[in-house]
Amino acid sequence: MLDMGQDRPIDGSGAPGADDTRVEVQPPAQWVLDLIEASPIASVVSDPRLADNPLIAINQAFTDLTGYSEEECVGRNCRFLAGSGTEPWLTDKIRQGVREHKPVLVEILNYKKDGTPFRNAVLVAPIYDDDDELLYFLGSQVEVDDDQPNMGMARRERAAEMLKTLSPRQLEVTTLVASGLRNKEVAARLGLSEKTVKMHRGLVMEKLNLKTSADLVRIAVEAGI
């Protein structure tokens, strides 16, 4: 993932520490950490209300994938994953999704801390508060093997098949969760109680064998909803 902030130039070096612009951030609330901590998928959360949309949380899977520690990431825009081979048209697609507050999924060339390039299936999705105001962006990354050029399509097909197992109500809840809404707003949109929404979310997570809300959002976006 990269450049979830303003339309600033990308450093392009792909070297560790490139574009070390950093802002001070406050520790996020526990519910924000809960979005990503247990996920086996590399995931981050950024705060668009702060200058340059810096990362405020990353999980261990992100460190394992990229080689960057939490201390090296928090307070920085995720553009440090960009490098000389990063496709600018895909960067623009991510920026457009951020500007329009819409989920976006692209496969883009990124770089690990040691300079190793990798094909990255990047998801960026908004997260709203109960008053429908933008709070954060959720980002997740999956390394795509160059020897498996159809891996992205295979993931999309798998995600679509997984969602076919859901009931119509569960699919409605999943669709609204994937759009970034929290339980209160989902309940209001569907005319349900928050308790019922939480029940449906729990059933969906159990049925799809998912650990975190970040994983649920990723599956939904990969499936095209």
Coordinates of N, CA, C and O in Angstrom, one line a residue, residues 11 111 120 128 138 156 170 199 213:
D11 N 8.9 9.3 -3.4 CA 10.4 9.4 -3.4 C 11.0 8.5 -4.5 O 11.9 9.0 -5.2
Y111 N 8.0 -2.2 -2.4 CA 9.3 -2.6 -2.0 C 9.3 -2.9 -0.5 O 8.8 -2.1 0.3
N120 N 2.0 -6.5 -4.8 CA 1.2 -6.3 -3.7 C -0.2 -6.1 -4.0 O -0.5 -5.1 -4.7
Y128 N -16.1 4.6 8.9 CA -16.9 5.7 9.3 C -17.3 5.6 10.8 O -17.4 4.5 11.3
L138 N -8.7 1.8 6.4 CA -8.1 0.4 6.6 C -7.3 0.0 5.4 O -7.9 0.2 4.2
R156 N -10.4 -13.4 -6.0 CA -11.7 -12.8 -6.2 C -12.8 -13.9 -6.3 O -13.9 -13.8 -5.8
Q170 N -27.4 -11.6 6.1 CA -26.0 -11.5 6.4 C -25.2 -10.8 5.3 O -24.3 -10.1 5.6
M199 N -25.0 -9.7 16.1 CA -25.2 -11.1 16.0 C -24.9 -11.6 14.5 O -24.3 -12.6 14.3
S213 N -12.5 -7.9 11.6 CA -13.3 -7.1 10.7 C -12.5 -6.7 9.5 O -13.1 -6.6 8.4

